[in-house]
Short mmCIF file of C-alpha atoms in Angstrom, two decimals:
data_model
loop_
_atom_site.label_atom_id
_atom_site.label_comp_id
_atom_site.label_asym_id
_atom_site.label_seq_id
_atom_site.Cartn_x
_atom_site.Cartn_y
_atom_site.Cartn_z
CA MET A 11 27.50 113.99 -14.70
CA THR A 12 28.33 117.46 -13.75
CA VAL A 13 31.10 118.68 -11.98
CA ALA A 14 29.25 119.40 -8.85
CA ALA A 15 27.84 115.94 -9.21
CA ALA A 16 31.14 114.54 -9.39
CA LEU A 17 32.74 116.39 -6.64
CA VAL A 18 30.07 114.34 -3.90
CA ALA A 19 30.21 111.27 -5.88
CA THR A 20 31.70 107.95 -4.29
CA SER A 21 30.79 104.97 -5.98
CA ALA A 22 33.87 102.79 -7.63
CA LEU A 23 35.34 103.54 -11.08
CA SER A 24 34.97 100.97 -13.80
CA LEU A 25 38.92 100.81 -13.57
CA ALA A 26 40.65 97.99 -11.68
CA SER A 27 40.93 98.77 -8.30
CA ASP A 28 43.94 100.10 -6.85
CA PRO A 29 47.33 98.61 -7.90
CA ALA A 30 48.77 97.04 -4.57
CA ASN A 31 52.55 95.90 -5.88
CA ALA A 32 55.10 97.67 -3.30
CA GLU A 33 57.73 96.38 -5.74
CA MET A 34 56.96 99.00 -8.81
CA ASN A 35 60.57 100.29 -9.27
CA TRP A 36 60.43 103.92 -10.14
CA LYS A 37 63.80 103.36 -11.54
CA ALA A 38 62.87 100.81 -14.03
CA ALA A 39 63.49 103.99 -16.99
CA ASP A 40 66.77 105.09 -14.98
CA GLY A 41 68.48 107.05 -17.74
CA GLN A 42 66.16 107.53 -20.46
CA THR A 43 65.20 111.09 -21.41
CA ILE A 44 61.45 111.91 -22.46
CA ASN A 45 60.18 114.97 -24.27
CA LEU A 46 57.01 116.80 -23.63
CA MET A 47 54.69 119.26 -25.48
CA LEU A 48 53.22 121.65 -22.93
CA ILE A 49 50.77 124.45 -23.64
CA SER A 50 51.84 127.85 -21.71
CA HIS A 51 49.45 127.47 -18.55
CA PRO A 52 49.37 128.31 -15.33
CA PHE A 53 49.90 124.44 -14.54
CA VAL A 54 52.95 124.57 -16.70
CA GLU A 55 54.27 127.08 -14.36
CA SER A 56 53.90 125.07 -11.06
CA LEU A 57 55.26 121.89 -12.63
CA LYS A 58 58.58 123.12 -13.80
CA PRO A 59 60.18 123.93 -10.85
CA LEU A 60 59.02 120.48 -9.18
CA LEU A 61 60.84 118.85 -12.59
CA PRO A 62 64.29 117.82 -10.45
CA GLU A 63 62.43 116.46 -7.91
CA PHE A 64 61.09 113.41 -10.74
CA THR A 65 64.59 113.53 -12.15
CA ALA A 66 66.01 112.58 -8.67
CA LYS A 67 63.14 109.76 -7.90
CA THR A 68 63.39 108.01 -11.15
CA GLY A 69 66.50 108.52 -13.14
CA ILE A 70 64.71 109.93 -16.27
CA LYS A 71 65.86 113.18 -17.97
CA VAL A 72 63.24 115.33 -18.66
CA THR A 73 62.76 117.94 -21.79
CA TYR A 74 60.01 119.95 -23.10
CA GLU A 75 58.60 122.65 -25.55
CA GLU A 76 56.40 125.14 -24.27
CA LEU A 77 54.35 127.08 -26.70
CA ALA A 78 51.18 128.93 -26.74
CA GLU A 79 47.96 127.10 -27.67
CA GLN A 80 47.26 127.27 -31.13
CA SER A 81 51.06 127.04 -32.05
CA GLY A 82 51.38 124.32 -29.54
CA PHE A 83 48.31 122.20 -31.03
CA GLU A 84 49.50 122.62 -34.53
CA LYS A 85 52.91 121.60 -33.67
CA LEU A 86 51.67 118.59 -31.98
CA LEU A 87 49.08 117.95 -34.74
CA ALA A 88 52.38 117.27 -37.00
CA ASP A 89 53.94 115.46 -35.01
CA LEU A 90 51.21 113.27 -33.86
CA SER A 91 50.38 112.68 -37.45
CA SER A 92 53.83 112.02 -38.73
CA LYS A 93 53.91 109.59 -36.00
CA THR A 94 57.57 109.83 -35.50
CA GLY A 95 57.13 110.39 -31.74
CA THR A 96 59.03 113.39 -31.05
CA TYR A 97 56.39 114.10 -27.93
CA ASP A 98 56.05 111.49 -25.86
CA VAL A 99 53.71 113.23 -23.62
CA PHE A 100 51.80 116.29 -24.15
CA MET A 101 49.51 118.58 -22.59
CA THR A 102 45.80 117.64 -24.23
CA SER A 103 41.97 117.98 -23.65
CA PRO A 104 38.56 115.63 -24.46
CA LEU A 105 37.90 117.66 -27.39
CA ASN A 106 41.19 117.15 -28.97
CA ASN A 107 41.72 113.68 -28.14
CA TRP A 108 38.66 112.85 -30.18
CA GLN A 109 40.78 113.51 -32.92
CA TYR A 110 44.11 112.07 -31.76
CA ALA A 111 41.97 108.79 -30.44
CA ALA A 112 40.38 108.10 -33.51
CA ALA A 113 43.21 108.53 -35.62
CA GLY A 114 45.38 105.83 -33.52
CA TRP A 115 47.78 108.34 -31.94
CA LEU A 116 46.99 107.91 -28.63
CA GLU A 117 48.39 105.15 -26.14
CA PRO A 118 45.16 103.60 -24.06
CA LEU A 119 46.12 103.72 -20.21
CA ASP A 120 43.42 101.31 -18.60
CA GLY A 121 45.97 98.39 -19.21
CA LEU A 122 49.03 100.75 -17.41
CA ILE A 123 47.07 101.63 -14.82
CA ALA A 124 46.11 97.76 -13.82
CA ASN A 125 49.56 96.61 -14.40
CA THR A 126 50.70 96.10 -11.09
CA ASP A 127 54.47 95.81 -11.89
CA LYS A 128 54.27 99.38 -13.76
CA THR A 129 51.67 101.72 -11.30
CA ALA A 130 52.85 102.04 -7.60
CA ALA A 131 50.57 100.86 -4.91
CA ASP A 132 49.56 104.18 -3.88
CA TYR A 133 48.39 105.82 -7.09
CA ASP A 134 44.66 105.51 -5.93
CA VAL A 135 42.79 106.11 -9.52
CA ASN A 136 39.76 105.89 -7.34
CA ASP A 137 40.52 109.42 -5.63
CA PHE A 138 40.20 111.38 -9.18
CA ILE A 139 36.70 112.98 -9.39
CA PRO A 140 34.65 110.16 -11.38
CA SER A 141 33.51 113.01 -14.10
CA ILE A 142 36.43 114.07 -14.55
CA LEU A 143 38.24 111.01 -15.21
CA SER A 144 36.08 109.23 -17.37
CA ALA A 145 35.54 112.35 -19.61
CA GLY A 146 38.88 111.14 -21.06
CA ARG A 147 37.05 107.76 -22.16
CA TRP A 148 35.73 107.74 -25.36
CA ASP A 149 34.54 104.48 -27.38
CA LEU A 150 35.26 106.10 -30.86
CA THR A 151 31.92 106.60 -32.18
CA PRO A 152 30.88 109.57 -33.82
CA LEU A 153 28.50 111.78 -32.03
CA LYS A 154 28.44 109.44 -28.90
CA GLY A 155 30.01 107.35 -26.49
CA ILE A 156 32.09 109.92 -23.97
CA GLY A 157 32.95 108.30 -20.90
CA GLU A 158 32.62 105.01 -22.27
CA GLY A 159 35.60 102.86 -24.15
CA SER A 160 39.13 103.03 -23.43
CA LEU A 161 40.86 105.81 -21.25
CA TRP A 162 43.02 107.96 -23.29
CA THR A 163 43.91 110.64 -20.89
CA LEU A 164 44.91 111.65 -17.02
CA PRO A 165 43.36 114.81 -15.73
CA ILE A 166 45.77 117.66 -14.14
CA ASN A 167 43.00 120.51 -14.06
CA PHE A 168 39.27 121.57 -14.97
CA GLU A 169 38.06 124.82 -15.07
CA SER A 170 34.59 126.31 -15.47
CA TYR A 171 33.44 129.68 -16.22
CA GLN A 172 32.60 132.73 -13.57
CA LEU A 173 32.46 136.55 -13.58
CA ALA A 174 35.36 138.15 -11.91
CA TYR A 175 35.30 142.20 -11.16
CA ARG A 176 37.01 144.67 -9.32
CA PRO A 177 34.46 145.65 -6.00
CA SER A 178 36.17 148.85 -5.68
CA LEU A 179 35.54 150.26 -9.45
CA LEU A 180 31.95 149.07 -9.15
CA LYS A 181 31.29 150.97 -5.99
CA LYS A 182 32.52 154.03 -7.48
CA LEU A 183 30.12 153.49 -10.62
CA GLY A 184 27.62 153.35 -8.34
CA LEU A 185 26.72 149.44 -10.14
CA GLN A 186 25.83 146.02 -8.57
CA VAL A 187 27.11 142.84 -9.67
CA PRO A 188 24.72 141.97 -12.49
CA LYS A 189 22.63 138.78 -12.12
CA THR A 190 21.52 138.41 -15.76
CA TYR A 191 22.88 138.84 -19.40
CA ALA A 192 20.20 141.39 -19.26
CA ASP A 193 21.27 143.51 -16.39
CA LEU A 194 24.91 143.29 -17.99
CA LEU A 195 23.97 144.94 -21.39
CA ALA A 196 21.99 147.77 -19.55
CA MET A 197 24.91 148.61 -17.83
CA ALA A 198 27.14 148.08 -20.63
CA ASP A 199 27.65 151.83 -21.93
CA LYS A 200 28.16 152.83 -18.27
CA LEU A 201 30.98 150.98 -17.49
CA ALA A 202 33.96 153.39 -19.01
CA ILE A 203 36.12 154.85 -16.42
CA ASP A 204 39.15 157.28 -15.84
CA GLY A 205 41.78 155.19 -14.74
CA PRO A 206 45.54 156.59 -12.75
CA ASN A 207 46.81 154.97 -16.36
CA GLY A 208 44.32 156.73 -18.81
CA LYS A 209 40.48 155.26 -19.96
CA MET A 210 39.75 151.94 -18.40
CA HIS A 211 37.35 149.20 -20.22
CA GLY A 212 34.25 147.88 -18.71
CA ILE A 213 34.57 144.32 -19.72
CA ILE A 214 37.38 141.96 -21.16
CA THR A 215 36.68 138.44 -22.28
CA ARG A 216 38.66 135.95 -24.85
CA PHE A 217 37.06 136.51 -28.73
CA ASP A 218 39.49 135.09 -31.05
CA ARG A 219 38.31 133.21 -33.64
CA TYR A 220 38.98 129.65 -32.62
CA TRP A 221 36.88 126.76 -31.55
CA ASP A 222 36.97 127.99 -27.66
CA LEU A 223 34.82 130.78 -28.69
CA PRO A 224 31.63 128.87 -29.44
CA TYR A 225 33.12 125.88 -27.15
CA LEU A 226 34.02 127.57 -23.53
CA THR A 227 33.32 131.18 -22.76
CA PHE A 228 30.91 132.52 -25.19
CA GLY A 229 29.85 129.02 -25.25
CA THR A 230 28.48 129.54 -21.39
CA MET A 231 26.45 132.42 -22.62
CA LEU A 232 25.24 130.28 -25.37
CA GLN A 233 24.19 127.41 -22.88
CA SER A 234 22.71 130.03 -21.01
CA TYR A 235 20.25 131.19 -23.58
CA GLY A 236 19.45 127.54 -23.88
CA VAL A 237 21.55 126.69 -27.33
CA GLU A 238 23.37 123.41 -27.94
CA MET A 239 25.10 122.85 -30.89
CA LEU A 240 23.00 119.92 -31.69
CA ASP A 241 19.03 119.50 -30.29
CA LYS A 242 17.61 115.87 -29.36
CA ASP A 243 16.92 114.70 -32.77
CA GLY A 244 20.82 115.41 -34.01
CA LYS A 245 19.87 118.52 -35.77
CA LEU A 246 21.95 121.56 -35.89
CA GLN A 247 21.07 124.85 -33.45
CA ILE A 248 23.91 127.31 -34.96
CA CYS A 249 21.18 129.44 -36.52
CA SER A 250 18.42 129.22 -33.94
CA ASP A 251 16.49 132.07 -32.81
CA LYS A 252 18.20 131.47 -29.87
CA SER A 253 21.24 131.46 -31.16
CA ILE A 254 20.93 134.48 -33.10
CA ALA A 255 19.77 136.39 -29.73
CA ALA A 256 23.04 135.52 -27.79
CA THR A 257 24.90 136.13 -30.29
CA GLN A 258 23.48 139.92 -30.92
CA ASP A 259 23.76 140.31 -27.29
CA PHE A 260 27.59 139.02 -26.71
CA VAL A 261 28.71 141.30 -30.06
CA THR A 262 26.91 144.39 -28.57
CA LEU A 263 28.26 143.90 -25.05
CA ILE A 264 31.89 143.41 -26.73
CA LYS A 265 31.19 146.57 -28.83
CA LYS A 266 29.58 148.86 -26.04
CA ALA A 267 32.43 147.74 -23.47
CA SER A 268 35.44 146.61 -24.70
CA PRO A 269 38.29 148.47 -26.44
CA GLU A 270 39.26 147.77 -30.02
CA GLY A 271 41.01 145.12 -30.58
CA ALA A 272 39.18 142.69 -28.25
CA GLY A 273 37.79 140.74 -31.42
CA ALA A 274 41.40 138.95 -31.07
CA PHE A 275 41.59 138.26 -27.36
CA THR A 276 43.11 135.20 -26.40
CA TRP A 277 42.42 133.45 -23.16
CA TYR A 278 45.89 134.59 -22.16
CA GLU A 279 45.48 138.56 -23.03
CA ALA A 280 42.19 138.21 -21.06
CA MET A 281 43.95 136.87 -17.80
CA GLN A 282 46.77 139.89 -18.44
CA GLY A 283 44.53 142.03 -18.90
CA PHE A 284 42.15 142.07 -16.36
CA ALA A 285 45.13 141.15 -14.10
CA SER A 286 46.46 144.61 -15.40
CA GLY A 287 43.73 146.59 -13.67
CA GLN A 288 42.38 147.88 -16.71
CA TYR A 289 39.15 146.59 -16.66
CA VAL A 290 35.72 146.22 -14.57
CA PHE A 291 34.90 142.81 -15.33
CA SER A 292 36.25 139.78 -16.68
CA LEU A 293 33.23 137.95 -18.34
CA ASN A 294 32.89 134.39 -18.16
CA GLU A 295 36.32 133.83 -18.05
CA ALA A 296 38.05 130.56 -16.74
CA ASN A 297 37.49 130.24 -12.54
CA LEU A 298 41.23 128.82 -12.86
CA PHE A 299 42.55 132.31 -13.30
CA ALA A 300 42.03 133.46 -9.70
CA PRO A 301 45.62 131.97 -8.43
CA THR A 302 46.85 135.10 -10.85
CA TYR A 303 44.45 137.58 -9.93
CA GLU A 304 45.35 136.91 -6.13
CA ASP A 305 49.27 137.11 -6.37
CA PRO A 306 50.51 140.50 -6.02
CA LYS A 307 53.84 139.24 -7.71
CA GLN A 308 51.39 138.85 -10.70
CA SER A 309 48.55 141.17 -10.55
CA ALA A 310 48.03 144.76 -10.07
CA ILE A 311 44.68 144.03 -8.83
CA ALA A 312 45.45 141.32 -5.86
CA GLY A 313 43.43 142.34 -2.88
CA ASP A 314 40.25 144.21 -5.01
CA VAL A 315 39.01 141.19 -6.44
CA GLY A 316 35.52 139.66 -6.40
CA TYR A 317 33.80 136.37 -8.03
CA ALA A 318 30.32 135.71 -9.11
CA PRO A 319 28.27 133.52 -10.88
CA THR A 320 27.78 133.99 -14.62
CA PRO A 321 24.83 135.54 -15.34
CA LEU A 322 21.44 133.88 -15.99
CA GLY A 323 19.99 133.62 -19.43
CA PRO A 324 17.17 135.08 -20.71
CA ASP A 325 14.91 132.38 -18.95
CA GLY A 326 16.37 132.81 -15.76
CA LYS A 327 18.74 129.46 -16.45
CA ARG A 328 22.25 129.03 -16.15
CA ALA A 329 24.54 126.83 -17.82
CA ALA A 330 28.12 126.62 -18.41
CA ALA A 331 30.96 124.76 -20.30
CA ALA A 332 33.94 123.09 -18.68
CA TRP A 333 37.31 122.15 -20.01
CA ILE A 334 39.62 119.83 -18.69
CA TRP A 335 43.39 119.89 -19.22
CA SER A 336 45.11 116.50 -19.29
CA LEU A 337 48.25 114.28 -19.93
CA SER A 338 48.36 111.62 -22.67
CA MET A 339 51.20 109.51 -24.03
CA ASN A 340 52.00 109.50 -27.93
CA SER A 341 51.86 106.08 -28.98
CA ALA A 342 54.49 106.55 -31.45
CA SER A 343 56.54 107.50 -28.30
CA SER A 344 59.78 104.79 -27.91
CA HIS A 345 59.85 105.62 -24.13
CA LYS A 346 56.86 104.36 -23.09
CA ASP A 347 57.52 103.24 -19.87
CA ALA A 348 59.43 106.20 -18.71
CA ALA A 349 56.67 108.38 -20.06
CA TRP A 350 54.17 106.39 -17.80
CA LEU A 351 56.64 106.91 -14.98
CA PHE A 352 55.91 110.33 -15.46
CA MET A 353 52.23 110.56 -15.99
CA GLN A 354 51.73 109.13 -13.00
CA TRP A 355 54.01 110.69 -11.09
CA VAL A 356 52.70 114.00 -12.34
CA THR A 357 48.95 112.68 -11.27
CA SER A 358 49.79 111.33 -7.88
CA LYS A 359 48.30 112.89 -4.86
CA GLU A 360 51.09 114.24 -3.74
CA THR A 361 52.80 116.11 -6.84
CA MET A 362 48.72 117.26 -7.73
CA ILE A 363 49.06 119.29 -3.74
CA LYS A 364 52.27 120.59 -4.96
CA THR A 365 50.76 122.09 -7.77
CA HIS A 366 47.77 123.51 -6.54
CA LEU A 367 50.10 125.33 -3.99
CA ALA A 368 51.75 127.05 -6.57
CA GLY A 369 48.56 128.26 -9.11
CA ASN A 370 47.55 125.42 -10.79
CA MET A 371 43.62 125.49 -10.28
CA ASN A 372 41.03 123.63 -9.90
CA PRO A 373 42.12 120.23 -8.18
CA VAL A 374 40.94 116.65 -10.04
CA ARG A 375 41.52 114.61 -7.09
CA LYS A 376 38.88 114.55 -4.07
CA SER A 377 41.89 114.16 -1.54
CA ALA A 378 43.56 117.90 -2.88
CA TRP A 379 39.59 119.44 -2.49
CA ASP A 380 40.36 118.11 1.47
CA ALA A 381 43.73 119.26 1.57
CA PRO A 382 43.96 121.72 4.47
CA GLU A 383 46.55 123.83 2.83
CA VAL A 384 44.63 124.01 -0.48
CA ALA A 385 41.25 124.49 1.02
CA LYS A 386 42.98 127.63 3.40
CA LEU A 387 44.48 129.07 -0.14
CA MET A 388 40.85 129.21 -1.88
CA GLU A 389 38.79 130.46 1.32
CA SER A 390 41.27 133.47 1.30
CA TRP A 391 39.97 134.73 -2.36
CA GLY A 392 37.59 136.81 -3.20
CA GLU A 393 35.68 140.11 -1.45
CA THR A 394 34.50 138.39 1.07
CA PRO A 395 35.91 134.82 2.47
CA GLY A 396 34.99 131.69 0.71
CA GLN A 397 33.58 134.09 -2.20
CA TYR A 398 35.55 132.10 -5.00
CA ILE A 399 34.50 128.60 -3.47
CA GLN A 400 31.29 129.47 -3.72
CA ALA A 401 30.59 130.55 -6.93
CA ALA A 402 33.18 127.81 -8.00
CA LYS A 403 30.40 125.27 -6.51
CA THR A 404 27.74 127.65 -8.14
CA GLU A 405 29.25 127.02 -11.69
CA ALA A 406 29.85 123.51 -11.26
CA GLU A 407 26.37 122.86 -10.42
CA VAL A 408 25.21 123.24 -14.16
CA ALA A 409 29.04 122.85 -15.67
CA THR A 410 29.41 119.93 -18.50
CA ILE A 411 30.36 119.38 -21.45
CA ARG A 412 27.73 119.33 -23.94
CA PHE A 413 29.27 118.97 -27.14
CA PRO A 414 29.03 116.00 -28.98
CA PRO A 415 32.49 113.63 -29.38
CA HIS A 416 33.71 114.09 -32.87
CA PRO A 417 37.13 113.71 -34.75
CA GLU A 418 36.57 117.18 -36.69
CA LEU A 419 35.07 118.95 -34.06
CA THR A 420 37.41 121.80 -33.28
CA ARG A 421 37.20 122.04 -37.47
CA MET A 422 33.47 122.50 -36.73
CA LEU A 423 33.86 125.11 -33.80
CA ASP A 424 36.31 127.02 -36.16
CA ARG A 425 34.06 127.71 -38.68
CA TRP A 426 31.31 128.64 -36.12
CA ALA A 427 33.70 131.19 -34.20
CA GLU A 428 34.35 132.72 -37.71
CA ALA A 429 30.61 133.44 -38.14
CA ILE A 430 30.76 135.36 -34.80
CA GLN A 431 33.62 137.01 -35.48
CA LYS A 432 32.49 138.46 -38.80
CA SER A 433 29.42 139.70 -37.08
CA TYR A 434 31.85 141.84 -34.77
CA PHE A 435 33.44 143.11 -37.94
CA GLY A 436 30.55 144.03 -39.58
CA GLN A 437 30.93 141.55 -42.46
CA GLY A 438 27.84 140.48 -42.66
CA ASP A 439 24.37 140.36 -39.93
CA VAL A 440 24.48 137.73 -37.32
CA LYS A 441 21.42 135.47 -39.24
CA THR A 442 23.30 135.38 -42.37
CA ASN A 443 26.79 134.40 -40.71
CA LEU A 444 25.07 131.98 -38.58
CA CYS A 445 23.00 130.04 -40.99
CA ASN A 446 26.05 129.99 -43.73
CA ALA A 447 28.09 128.28 -40.96
CA GLN A 448 25.77 125.68 -40.03
CA ALA A 449 25.24 125.01 -43.38
CA ASP A 450 29.09 124.44 -43.99
CA ILE A 451 28.97 122.68 -40.60
CA GLN A 452 26.13 119.94 -41.70
CA LYS A 453 28.50 119.28 -44.73
CA MET A 454 31.17 118.42 -42.56
CA LEU A 455 28.94 115.99 -40.23
CA ASP A 456 27.51 114.65 -43.82
CA GLU A 457 31.10 113.82 -45.29
#
C-alpha cells in the first residue's frame, strides 16, 4: 500500500481495539529516569521544549544523547549488541529495525498497547495511518514478511521526496520547473548564476557513501527509471541497463550542476545548503525539510520557495521512496514501564500535533492531518497556496518501501552506494562498478 492509499484508508488495524481503561496511571514510574538516543533532526528540535511537560505529567526524568545520523546509529548499534541497556528508547526506522529485531534487541509492542493497565484509554492506535504503522511490523523472515508479525516501533513522522526550487532564480534564468529527468539534465549546465555572495549552484542533494543514497533520494530517481533492488524472481538488478542509465544521468547531473564537494553531502548539508540560498534546486530531497525552508529564523529563502513532484523517468513514470522515523524500546532496558509511558506520550494525538506545529513533518496520525492549525500551516507553503500539499499528495500516490526486509540490508546498500561514489570520483566506469557491487551483494545474500 502506498502512503496515499494509507492516508485515505479507514479500515481497522489488526491490533486490539482501543484500550479503554481510565485507571491507567501516568505516575506508575514516578521517580525513574530514562535515557534516549536521538538523531539530529527537526523532530528532535520540536520535542525538546516539550520534555518538561512529560516529566510534570509522569514524574519520570528524561536524559538523552543527540548525535548525527551515522555516528548515532554506530553508537546505538554498539549499545544494542552489548545488551547493556544504556538507551531505553531510541529513534530508528524499518530498515534499521530489520537488523535490530532479528537480533532480539527490540521490545515487541503489541502486548503493551493491548494492556489496559499500561496504555491510556484515549491513545487510539487506530488513528495512525495504517500502512505507516504496519511498516513497523515484521515476522523476521528474510526478504519478505514486512507488515506482518510483531510491531517493533511506533512512527513519529514520515517523508517522501520532491523538488524544491527558487521561483525568483528560475524566472531570472528563463527556465521552467522540469517535468522529467531529461528536462533537468538538459538545463543542468545553464543553472550557474551569480548571487550576492558569489557564484550560486544549480543542484544540491545528499550524496554520501551510505545506504541512504540508493535507498532514498537517488533511490527515488532509480525507481522512476524502473530499477528495483530485486526483480519479481528475486534476482539483483543493481547492474541492469536501467540502473546503469540512471546512475550515469545522476553522476552527469551532479558534475554539471553541483559544487566541488557534492560527493560528501549528508541530508543535513543538503537541507542547510538549500536554506542558505546558494542553490536553484534541491533535488529529490525530503519533503519534511519544508518547515525549515519556510522559517525566516532558519532560512534565507523563506518566501521564495516552490515545490514540485520529483521528475518523471524515461518511460514517463514516477516512483518514490518513503522513510519513516520511529521510536523503539530496547529489550535490554531496565525501565520498560517508564519507557512505554514516554513512547505513548510522544505518539499521542496531542503531543504529535504540538511537534508538527514546531516543524516535525509529515504527520503519521489521521487526526493531525485533519487538525485545522496543522492544515493551515501546510497550506501556506510554496509559490502558490496549497502547492506543498499538492506536491506531497502527488508523491504519496507512488511512495512506498520497495526494498526487501533483511538484517544485512544496510551493509548491502552501503556497498551499492560505494559503487555510485566511485563512478562520480572517476574510479572506474559505471557499469563495472555497479556489476562488481552486485556480485558482492549476491555473496551477502548467499551467506
